[in-house]
PDB file of C-alpha atoms in Angstrom:
ATOM      1  CA  GLU A 600     -13.342   7.527  10.847  1.00 76.00           C
ATOM      2  CA  PRO A 601     -14.378   4.746   8.438  1.00 79.00           C
ATOM      3  CA  GLU A 602     -11.969   1.852   8.268  1.00 90.00           C
ATOM      4  CA  VAL A 603     -11.296  -1.321   6.343  1.00 94.00           C
ATOM      5  CA  THR A 604     -11.596  -4.400   8.541  1.00 95.00           C
ATOM      6  CA  GLN A 605      -9.698  -7.610   7.930  1.00 96.00           C
ATOM      7  CA  THR A 606     -10.117 -10.990   9.558  1.00 96.00           C
ATOM      8  CA  PRO A 607      -8.389 -13.010  10.824  1.00 96.00           C
ATOM      9  CA  SER A 608      -5.393 -10.994  11.940  1.00 94.00           C
ATOM     10  CA  HIS A 609      -3.220 -14.100  11.825  1.00 96.00           C
ATOM     11  CA  GLN A 610      -3.786 -17.388  10.006  1.00 96.00           C
ATOM     12  CA  VAL A 611      -1.567 -20.440  10.157  1.00 97.00           C
ATOM     13  CA  THR A 612      -2.218 -23.131   7.596  1.00 97.00           C
ATOM     14  CA  GLN A 613      -0.566 -26.257   6.288  1.00 97.00           C
ATOM     15  CA  MET A 614       0.896 -26.290   2.817  1.00 97.00           C
ATOM     16  CA  GLY A 615      -1.685 -27.398   0.270  1.00 97.00           C
ATOM     17  CA  GLN A 616      -4.659 -26.218   2.305  1.00 97.00           C
ATOM     18  CA  GLU A 617      -7.146 -23.614   1.161  1.00 97.00           C
ATOM     19  CA  VAL A 618      -7.412 -20.304   2.995  1.00 98.00           C
ATOM     20  CA  ILE A 619      -9.916 -17.492   2.771  1.00 97.00           C
ATOM     21  CA  LEU A 620      -8.935 -14.035   3.907  1.00 97.00           C
ATOM     22  CA  ARG A 621     -11.801 -11.710   4.640  1.00 97.00           C
ATOM     23  CA  CYS A 622     -12.207  -7.985   4.328  1.00 97.00           C
ATOM     24  CA  VAL A 623     -14.986  -5.493   4.919  1.00 96.00           C
ATOM     25  CA  PRO A 624     -14.228  -2.411   2.819  1.00 95.00           C
ATOM     26  CA  ILE A 625     -15.521   1.073   3.519  1.00 93.00           C
ATOM     27  CA  SER A 626     -19.188   1.042   2.662  1.00 89.00           C
ATOM     28  CA  ASN A 627     -19.355   3.730  -0.013  1.00 87.00           C
ATOM     29  CA  HIS A 628     -16.137   2.736  -1.760  1.00 90.00           C
ATOM     30  CA  LEU A 629     -16.357   1.201  -5.195  1.00 89.00           C
ATOM     31  CA  TYR A 630     -12.868  -0.143  -5.817  1.00 91.00           C
ATOM     32  CA  PHE A 631     -11.326  -2.990  -3.867  1.00 94.00           C
ATOM     33  CA  TYR A 632      -7.801  -4.304  -3.784  1.00 95.00           C
ATOM     34  CA  TRP A 633      -5.575  -6.954  -2.328  1.00 97.00           C
ATOM     35  CA  TYR A 634      -1.887  -6.371  -1.722  1.00 96.00           C
ATOM     36  CA  ARG A 635       0.701  -8.445   0.011  1.00 96.00           C
ATOM     37  CA  GLN A 636       4.023  -7.844   1.708  1.00 93.00           C
ATOM     38  CA  ILE A 637       6.483 -10.657   2.127  1.00 93.00           C
ATOM     39  CA  LEU A 638       8.656 -10.083   5.180  1.00 88.00           C
ATOM     40  CA  GLY A 639      11.386  -7.582   4.412  1.00 83.00           C
ATOM     41  CA  GLN A 640      10.074  -6.794   0.946  1.00 87.00           C
ATOM     42  CA  LYS A 641       7.895  -4.073  -0.485  1.00 88.00           C
ATOM     43  CA  VAL A 642       4.129  -4.027  -0.669  1.00 91.00           C
ATOM     44  CA  GLU A 643       3.003  -5.659  -3.934  1.00 94.00           C
ATOM     45  CA  PHE A 644      -0.241  -5.322  -5.831  1.00 94.00           C
ATOM     46  CA  LEU A 645      -2.220  -8.528  -6.307  1.00 97.00           C
ATOM     47  CA  VAL A 646      -5.615  -7.645  -7.732  1.00 96.00           C
ATOM     48  CA  SER A 647      -8.173  -4.895  -8.151  1.00 94.00           C
ATOM     49  CA  PHE A 648     -11.927  -5.402  -8.248  1.00 93.00           C
ATOM     50  CA  TYR A 649     -14.620  -3.089  -9.522  1.00 91.00           C
ATOM     51  CA  ASN A 650     -18.239  -3.563 -10.508  1.00 88.00           C
ATOM     52  CA  ASN A 651     -18.179  -7.199  -9.405  1.00 89.00           C
ATOM     53  CA  GLU A 652     -15.285  -8.225 -11.545  1.00 92.00           C
ATOM     54  CA  ILE A 653     -11.517  -8.218 -11.585  1.00 94.00           C
ATOM     55  CA  SER A 654     -10.253  -5.084 -13.290  1.00 92.00           C
ATOM     56  CA  GLU A 655      -6.566  -5.811 -13.047  1.00 93.00           C
ATOM     57  CA  LYS A 656      -4.292  -8.496 -11.642  1.00 94.00           C
ATOM     58  CA  SER A 657      -0.582  -9.000 -11.256  1.00 94.00           C
ATOM     59  CA  GLU A 658       1.595 -11.921 -12.267  1.00 93.00           C
ATOM     60  CA  ILE A 659       1.475 -13.116  -8.675  1.00 93.00           C
ATOM     61  CA  PHE A 660      -2.297 -13.564  -8.907  1.00 96.00           C
ATOM     62  CA  ASP A 661      -2.285 -16.922 -10.669  1.00 94.00           C
ATOM     63  CA  ASP A 662      -4.965 -19.618 -10.867  1.00 94.00           C
ATOM     64  CA  GLN A 663      -4.491 -20.455  -7.201  1.00 96.00           C
ATOM     65  CA  PHE A 664      -5.939 -17.088  -6.230  1.00 97.00           C
ATOM     66  CA  SER A 665      -9.494 -15.861  -6.516  1.00 97.00           C
ATOM     67  CA  VAL A 666     -11.511 -12.960  -5.171  1.00 97.00           C
ATOM     68  CA  GLU A 667     -15.163 -12.601  -4.450  1.00 94.00           C
ATOM     69  CA  ARG A 668     -17.623 -10.066  -3.144  1.00 91.00           C
ATOM     70  CA  PRO A 669     -20.281 -12.516  -2.024  1.00 85.00           C
ATOM     71  CA  ASP A 670     -22.776 -10.288  -0.279  1.00 85.00           C
ATOM     72  CA  GLY A 671     -22.180  -6.637  -1.105  1.00 78.00           C
ATOM     73  CA  SER A 672     -20.162  -5.950   2.020  1.00 86.00           C
ATOM     74  CA  ASN A 673     -17.435  -8.597   2.287  1.00 93.00           C
ATOM     75  CA  PHE A 674     -14.503  -8.925  -0.083  1.00 96.00           C
ATOM     76  CA  THR A 675     -12.574 -12.180   0.124  1.00 97.00           C
ATOM     77  CA  LEU A 676      -9.277 -13.506  -1.162  1.00 98.00           C
ATOM     78  CA  LYS A 677      -9.039 -17.269  -1.546  1.00 97.00           C
ATOM     79  CA  ILE A 678      -5.852 -19.215  -2.022  1.00 97.00           C
ATOM     80  CA  ARG A 679      -6.785 -22.714  -3.144  1.00 96.00           C
ATOM     81  CA  SER A 680      -3.627 -24.654  -2.376  1.00 95.00           C
ATOM     82  CA  THR A 681      -1.210 -22.681  -0.271  1.00 97.00           C
ATOM     83  CA  LYS A 682       2.529 -22.816  -0.783  1.00 96.00           C
ATOM     84  CA  LEU A 683       5.281 -21.896   1.626  1.00 97.00           C
ATOM     85  CA  GLU A 684       6.048 -18.803  -0.440  1.00 96.00           C
ATOM     86  CA  ASP A 685       2.496 -17.517   0.086  1.00 97.00           C
ATOM     87  CA  SER A 686       3.495 -16.633   3.648  1.00 97.00           C
ATOM     88  CA  ALA A 687       3.106 -12.862   3.863  1.00 96.00           C
ATOM     89  CA  MET A 688       1.007 -10.020   5.196  1.00 95.00           C
ATOM     90  CA  TYR A 689      -2.059  -9.599   3.030  1.00 97.00           C
ATOM     91  CA  PHE A 690      -3.633  -6.175   2.954  1.00 96.00           C
ATOM     92  CA  CYS A 691      -7.083  -5.353   1.705  1.00 96.00           C
ATOM     93  CA  ALA A 692      -7.776  -1.807   0.538  1.00 95.00           C
ATOM     94  CA  SER A 693     -10.707   0.117  -0.788  1.00 93.00           C
ATOM     95  CA  SER A 694     -10.966   3.342  -2.682  1.00 89.00           C
ATOM     96  CA  SER A 695     -13.553   5.864  -3.752  1.00 84.00           C
ATOM     97  CA  GLY A 696     -11.683   6.258  -7.024  1.00 76.00           C
ATOM     98  CA  THR A 697      -9.900   9.510  -6.296  1.00 64.00           C
ATOM     99  CA  GLY A 698      -6.149   9.637  -5.885  1.00 59.00           C
ATOM    100  CA  ASP A 699      -6.160  10.082  -2.134  1.00 62.00           C
ATOM    101  CA  GLY A 700      -9.107   7.896  -1.204  1.00 64.00           C
ATOM    102  CA  TYR A 701      -7.181   4.650  -0.688  1.00 83.00           C
ATOM    103  CA  THR A 702      -7.663   3.044   2.736  1.00 90.00           C
ATOM    104  CA  PHE A 703      -5.876  -0.090   3.863  1.00 93.00           C
ATOM    105  CA  GLY A 704      -6.895  -2.640   6.433  1.00 94.00           C
ATOM    106  CA  SER A 705      -4.556  -3.782   9.198  1.00 93.00           C
ATOM    107  CA  GLY A 706      -3.650  -6.914   7.306  1.00 95.00           C
ATOM    108  CA  THR A 707      -3.781 -10.657   7.791  1.00 96.00           C
ATOM    109  CA  ARG A 708      -0.524 -12.394   8.521  1.00 96.00           C
ATOM    110  CA  LEU A 709      -0.616 -15.706   6.666  1.00 97.00           C
ATOM    111  CA  THR A 710       1.886 -18.320   7.725  1.00 97.00           C
ATOM    112  CA  VAL A 711       2.109 -21.474   5.638  1.00 97.00           C
ATOM    113  CA  VAL A 712       3.886 -24.368   7.352  1.00 97.00           C
TER     114      VAL A 712
ATOM    115  CA  ASP B 641      10.850  -3.612 -12.759  1.00 60.00           C
ATOM    116  CA  GLN B 642      11.257  -1.000 -10.059  1.00 75.00           C
ATOM    117  CA  GLN B 643       9.093   1.850 -11.254  1.00 91.00           C
ATOM    118  CA  VAL B 644       9.132   3.495  -7.833  1.00 95.00           C
ATOM    119  CA  LYS B 645      12.347   3.564  -5.858  1.00 95.00           C
ATOM    120  CA  GLN B 646      13.269   4.665  -2.397  1.00 96.00           C
ATOM    121  CA  ASN B 647      17.028   4.412  -2.320  1.00 92.00           C
ATOM    122  CA  SER B 648      17.487   5.118   1.376  1.00 95.00           C
ATOM    123  CA  PRO B 649      16.418   2.151   3.488  1.00 94.00           C
ATOM    124  CA  SER B 650      16.714   4.146   6.703  1.00 96.00           C
ATOM    125  CA  LEU B 651      16.941   7.671   8.069  1.00 97.00           C
ATOM    126  CA  SER B 652      17.638   8.901  11.575  1.00 98.00           C
ATOM    127  CA  VAL B 653      16.916  12.471  12.702  1.00 98.00           C
ATOM    128  CA  GLN B 654      16.748  14.362  15.959  1.00 98.00           C
ATOM    129  CA  GLU B 655      13.398  15.398  17.376  1.00 97.00           C
ATOM    130  CA  GLY B 656      12.444  18.883  16.215  1.00 97.00           C
ATOM    131  CA  ARG B 657      14.568  18.730  13.072  1.00 97.00           C
ATOM    132  CA  ILE B 658      13.393  18.195   9.519  1.00 98.00           C
ATOM    133  CA  SER B 659      13.031  14.714   8.031  1.00 98.00           C
ATOM    134  CA  ILE B 660      13.358  14.457   4.274  1.00 98.00           C
ATOM    135  CA  LEU B 661      12.354  11.214   2.607  1.00 98.00           C
ATOM    136  CA  ASN B 662      13.065  10.786  -1.071  1.00 98.00           C
ATOM    137  CA  CYS B 663      11.482   8.823  -3.870  1.00 97.00           C
ATOM    138  CA  ASP B 664      12.289   8.435  -7.560  1.00 97.00           C
ATOM    139  CA  TYR B 665      10.097   7.045 -10.305  1.00 96.00           C
ATOM    140  CA  THR B 666      10.573   6.009 -13.895  1.00 94.00           C
ATOM    141  CA  ASN B 667       7.073   6.080 -15.396  1.00 87.00           C
ATOM    142  CA  SER B 668       6.027   9.517 -16.615  1.00 86.00           C
ATOM    143  CA  MET B 669       2.401   8.334 -16.898  1.00 86.00           C
ATOM    144  CA  PHE B 670       1.808   8.303 -13.162  1.00 90.00           C
ATOM    145  CA  ASP B 671      -1.088  10.578 -12.173  1.00 86.00           C
ATOM    146  CA  TYR B 672      -0.881  10.669  -8.408  1.00 90.00           C
ATOM    147  CA  PHE B 673       1.823  10.120  -5.873  1.00 93.00           C
ATOM    148  CA  LEU B 674       1.106   9.172  -2.311  1.00 93.00           C
ATOM    149  CA  TRP B 675       2.985   8.732   0.907  1.00 95.00           C
ATOM    150  CA  TYR B 676       1.994   6.067   3.400  1.00 94.00           C
ATOM    151  CA  LYS B 677       3.223   5.475   6.912  1.00 95.00           C
ATOM    152  CA  LYS B 678       3.375   1.978   8.304  1.00 92.00           C
ATOM    153  CA  TYR B 679       3.871   0.656  11.800  1.00 91.00           C
ATOM    154  CA  PRO B 680       4.746  -3.007  12.411  1.00 84.00           C
ATOM    155  CA  ALA B 681       1.740  -5.342  12.248  1.00 79.00           C
ATOM    156  CA  GLU B 682      -0.470  -2.592  10.843  1.00 86.00           C
ATOM    157  CA  GLY B 683      -1.602  -1.653   7.368  1.00 90.00           C
ATOM    158  CA  PRO B 684      -0.211   1.359   5.510  1.00 91.00           C
ATOM    159  CA  THR B 685      -1.842   4.611   6.610  1.00 91.00           C
ATOM    160  CA  PHE B 686      -2.341   7.358   4.064  1.00 89.00           C
ATOM    161  CA  LEU B 687      -0.402  10.528   4.856  1.00 93.00           C
ATOM    162  CA  ILE B 688      -0.466  12.902   1.930  1.00 93.00           C
ATOM    163  CA  SER B 689      -0.738  12.853  -1.834  1.00 92.00           C
ATOM    164  CA  ILE B 690       0.099  15.048  -4.764  1.00 93.00           C
ATOM    165  CA  SER B 691      -1.315  15.209  -8.247  1.00 91.00           C
ATOM    166  CA  SER B 692       1.114  15.140 -11.144  1.00 91.00           C
ATOM    167  CA  ILE B 693      -0.075  18.610 -12.177  1.00 92.00           C
ATOM    168  CA  LYS B 694       1.162  20.158  -8.929  1.00 94.00           C
ATOM    169  CA  ASP B 695       4.616  20.623  -7.483  1.00 95.00           C
ATOM    170  CA  LYS B 696       3.798  21.001  -3.819  1.00 97.00           C
ATOM    171  CA  ASN B 697       1.154  19.925  -1.358  1.00 96.00           C
ATOM    172  CA  GLU B 698       1.182  20.756   2.325  1.00 97.00           C
ATOM    173  CA  ASP B 699      -0.773  19.316   5.221  1.00 95.00           C
ATOM    174  CA  GLY B 700       0.298  20.402   8.667  1.00 97.00           C
ATOM    175  CA  ARG B 701       3.807  19.161   9.385  1.00 97.00           C
ATOM    176  CA  PHE B 702       3.907  17.201   6.127  1.00 97.00           C
ATOM    177  CA  THR B 703       4.820  18.648   2.750  1.00 98.00           C
ATOM    178  CA  VAL B 704       5.317  16.711  -0.447  1.00 98.00           C
ATOM    179  CA  PHE B 705       7.331  18.169  -3.312  1.00 98.00           C
ATOM    180  CA  LEU B 706       7.187  16.864  -6.859  1.00 97.00           C
ATOM    181  CA  ASN B 707       9.845  17.534  -9.484  1.00 96.00           C
ATOM    182  CA  LYS B 708       8.456  16.057 -12.677  1.00 94.00           C
ATOM    183  CA  SER B 709      11.470  16.819 -14.814  1.00 94.00           C
ATOM    184  CA  ALA B 710      13.662  14.871 -12.413  1.00 96.00           C
ATOM    185  CA  LYS B 711      10.966  12.251 -11.730  1.00 96.00           C
ATOM    186  CA  HIS B 712      11.557  12.804  -8.060  1.00 97.00           C
ATOM    187  CA  LEU B 713       9.391  13.489  -5.071  1.00 97.00           C
ATOM    188  CA  SER B 714      10.159  14.080  -1.457  1.00 98.00           C
ATOM    189  CA  LEU B 715       8.290  14.154   1.825  1.00 98.00           C
ATOM    190  CA  HIS B 716       9.303  16.747   4.378  1.00 98.00           C
ATOM    191  CA  ILE B 717       8.289  16.377   7.988  1.00 98.00           C
ATOM    192  CA  VAL B 718       8.932  19.378  10.157  1.00 97.00           C
ATOM    193  CA  PRO B 719       9.279  19.406  13.054  1.00 98.00           C
ATOM    194  CA  SER B 720       9.920  15.680  13.392  1.00 98.00           C
ATOM    195  CA  GLN B 721       8.479  13.935  16.439  1.00 97.00           C
ATOM    196  CA  PRO B 722       9.342  10.564  18.012  1.00 96.00           C
ATOM    197  CA  GLY B 723       5.845   9.344  17.053  1.00 95.00           C
ATOM    198  CA  ASP B 724       6.800   9.805  13.424  1.00 97.00           C
ATOM    199  CA  SER B 725       9.145   6.832  13.707  1.00 97.00           C
ATOM    200  CA  ALA B 726       7.816   4.272  11.224  1.00 96.00           C
ATOM    201  CA  VAL B 727       8.350   2.944   7.729  1.00 96.00           C
ATOM    202  CA  TYR B 728       7.379   5.421   5.017  1.00 97.00           C
ATOM    203  CA  PHE B 729       6.318   4.200   1.610  1.00 95.00           C
ATOM    204  CA  CYS B 730       6.133   6.244  -1.523  1.00 96.00           C
ATOM    205  CA  ALA B 731       3.520   5.028  -4.011  1.00 94.00           C
ATOM    206  CA  ALA B 732       2.241   6.008  -7.431  1.00 93.00           C
ATOM    207  CA  ILE B 733      -0.943   5.503  -9.435  1.00 88.00           C
ATOM    208  CA  GLY B 734      -1.100   5.473 -13.221  1.00 77.00           C
ATOM    209  CA  SER B 735      -3.706   7.196 -15.337  1.00 69.00           C
ATOM    210  CA  ASN B 736      -5.349   4.019 -16.609  1.00 74.00           C
ATOM    211  CA  THR B 737      -5.066   1.859 -13.540  1.00 76.00           C
ATOM    212  CA  GLY B 738      -6.072   2.106  -9.924  1.00 80.00           C
ATOM    213  CA  LYS B 739      -3.264   0.009  -8.574  1.00 87.00           C
ATOM    214  CA  LEU B 740      -0.627   1.473  -6.330  1.00 90.00           C
ATOM    215  CA  ILE B 741       2.996   0.798  -7.103  1.00 92.00           C
ATOM    216  CA  PHE B 742       5.050   1.043  -3.959  1.00 93.00           C
ATOM    217  CA  GLY B 743       8.655   1.852  -3.293  1.00 95.00           C
ATOM    218  CA  GLN B 744      10.700  -0.308  -0.963  1.00 94.00           C
ATOM    219  CA  GLY B 745      10.122   1.919   2.024  1.00 95.00           C
ATOM    220  CA  THR B 746      12.351   4.035   4.248  1.00 97.00           C
ATOM    221  CA  THR B 747      12.517   3.429   7.978  1.00 96.00           C
ATOM    222  CA  LEU B 748      12.505   6.747   9.808  1.00 98.00           C
ATOM    223  CA  GLN B 749      13.751   6.946  13.365  1.00 98.00           C
ATOM    224  CA  VAL B 750      13.213  10.188  15.236  1.00 98.00           C
ATOM    225  CA  LYS B 751      15.369  10.364  18.336  1.00 96.00           C
ATOM    226  CA  PRO B 752      14.158  12.305  21.389  1.00 94.00           C
TER     227      PRO B 752
END
């Protein structure tokens, strides 16, 4: 069964450092997403990406965040200057566009120290 | 702004019995509702969905019911199995957006 792959599974970084979280979506999907879940809280939408541009973003997705699809297969989330409150599980997802075609990756646990 | 709410943080049922997980929403513009299952250290796994034009969708042991007038949906698992123990998230998608809006999740424990 096709799956969304995320790397690394766990990233520890110092406050103020840049991190890049990587995702390989399902190959024939057209819509790509990043979500995050702070420990003990619900899964929150960050950004959606379609046709090589951001289609929607949340209030969380400020100027410190950016996304890129550099080579047609990878989909990355960059946090330029990490803060302690960025510590969370970050989930990548891709979708074919239909209501039940949303597949999540296993997540990257980001710990900012 | 909690557009999707799961008011029960946890549920415990005996193996073989029915599990009923509930979800309420406030936005009448949602097109699709989905249920995801999540184990620790894993991403949400899609279980079952329902379009806003339907009131029931069934897939094996899982059935989702939608009551649009009450803005309420529920997931029924029958019979429940110990492997069903996980966190269950209700989510919704709007008509003009692809983003999922999640509820807070309900932790289901199925006891052998």
